[in-house]
Structure formats: C-alpha cells, structure tokens
PDB file of C-alpha atoms in Angstrom:
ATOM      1  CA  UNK A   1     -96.565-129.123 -39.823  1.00 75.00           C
ATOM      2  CA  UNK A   2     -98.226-126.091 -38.337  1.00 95.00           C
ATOM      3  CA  UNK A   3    -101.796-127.144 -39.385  1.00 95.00           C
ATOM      4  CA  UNK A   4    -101.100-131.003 -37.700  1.00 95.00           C
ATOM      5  CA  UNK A   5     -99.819-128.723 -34.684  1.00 95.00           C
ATOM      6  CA  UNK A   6    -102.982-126.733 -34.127  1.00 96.00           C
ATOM      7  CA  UNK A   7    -105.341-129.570 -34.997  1.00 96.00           C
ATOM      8  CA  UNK A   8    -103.798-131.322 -32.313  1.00 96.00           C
ATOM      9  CA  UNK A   9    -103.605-128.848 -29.873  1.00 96.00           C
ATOM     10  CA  UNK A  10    -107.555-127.797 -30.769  1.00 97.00           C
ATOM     11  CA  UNK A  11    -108.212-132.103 -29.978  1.00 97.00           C
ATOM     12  CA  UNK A  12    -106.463-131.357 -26.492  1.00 96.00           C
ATOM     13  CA  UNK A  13    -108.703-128.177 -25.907  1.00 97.00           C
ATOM     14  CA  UNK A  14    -112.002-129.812 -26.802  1.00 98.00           C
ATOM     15  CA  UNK A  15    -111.200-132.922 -25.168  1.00 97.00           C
ATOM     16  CA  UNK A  16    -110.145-131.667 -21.881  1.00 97.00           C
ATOM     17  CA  UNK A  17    -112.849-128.801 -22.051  1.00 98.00           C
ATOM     18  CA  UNK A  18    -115.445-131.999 -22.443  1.00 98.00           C
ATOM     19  CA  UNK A  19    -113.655-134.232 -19.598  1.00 97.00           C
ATOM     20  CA  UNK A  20    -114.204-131.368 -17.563  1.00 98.00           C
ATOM     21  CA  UNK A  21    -117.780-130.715 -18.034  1.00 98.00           C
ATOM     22  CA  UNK A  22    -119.140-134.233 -17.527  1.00 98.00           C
ATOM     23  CA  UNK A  23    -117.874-133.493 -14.031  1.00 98.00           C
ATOM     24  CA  UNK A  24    -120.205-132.502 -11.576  1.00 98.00           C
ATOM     25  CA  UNK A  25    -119.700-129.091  -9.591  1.00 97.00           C
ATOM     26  CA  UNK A  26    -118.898-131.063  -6.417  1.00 98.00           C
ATOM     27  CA  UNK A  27    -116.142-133.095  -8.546  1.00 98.00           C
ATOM     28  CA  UNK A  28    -114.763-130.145  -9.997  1.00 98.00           C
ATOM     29  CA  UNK A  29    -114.965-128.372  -6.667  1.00 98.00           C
ATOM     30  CA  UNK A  30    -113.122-131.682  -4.722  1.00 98.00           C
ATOM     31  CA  UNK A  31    -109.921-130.345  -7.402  1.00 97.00           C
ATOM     32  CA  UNK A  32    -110.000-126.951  -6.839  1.00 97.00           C
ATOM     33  CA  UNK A  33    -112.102-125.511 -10.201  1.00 97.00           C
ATOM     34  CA  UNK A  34    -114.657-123.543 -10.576  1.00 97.00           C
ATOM     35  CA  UNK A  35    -117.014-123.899 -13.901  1.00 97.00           C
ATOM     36  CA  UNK A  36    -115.871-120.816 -14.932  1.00 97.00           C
ATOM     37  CA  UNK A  37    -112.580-121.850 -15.210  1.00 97.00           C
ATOM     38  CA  UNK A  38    -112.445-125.138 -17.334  1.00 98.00           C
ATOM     39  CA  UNK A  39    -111.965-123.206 -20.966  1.00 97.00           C
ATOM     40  CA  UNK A  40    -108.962-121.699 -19.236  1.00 97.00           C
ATOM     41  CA  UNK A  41    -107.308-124.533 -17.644  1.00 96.00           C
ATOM     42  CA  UNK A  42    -108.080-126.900 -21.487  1.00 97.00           C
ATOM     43  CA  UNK A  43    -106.246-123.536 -22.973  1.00 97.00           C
ATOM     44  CA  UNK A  44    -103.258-124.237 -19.955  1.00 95.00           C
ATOM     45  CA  UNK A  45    -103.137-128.089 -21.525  1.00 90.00           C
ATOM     46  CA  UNK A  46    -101.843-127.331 -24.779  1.00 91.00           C
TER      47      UNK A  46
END
C-alpha cells in the first residue's frame, strides 16, 4: 500500500509541477507565485 501511496503522491507532484510551468510568468504572477516556487507548492499538494 505504501508503494501505490507514493506513486500517487509522485503523479500529484509531477502533474501539478507541469500545470504550473505551462503558465506564463504573468499567469503565475496574477496568483501570487513566483517560478521559484512551483516545486514547493506541487510538494504542498500531496
């Protein structure tokens, strides 16, 4: 159960660390995150 666990919560990372990239730095700046800071917030979603 672990192993489905992290391979989820790895899915979750990359996907929301990839959502967040295709935006633009005006998008991402219109909610409040810097580029710098999308690993951290995909790390906040799981």
């Amino acid at each position: 159960m672990n192993l489905i666990r992290n391979y989820r919560n790895w899915r979750v990372y990359r996907e929301t660390v990839t959502e967040l990239g295709r935006l633009s730095n005006r998008q991402l700046h219109d909610l409040g995150i810097v580029r710098d800071e999308i690993k951290i917030i995909a790390r906040r979603a799981i």
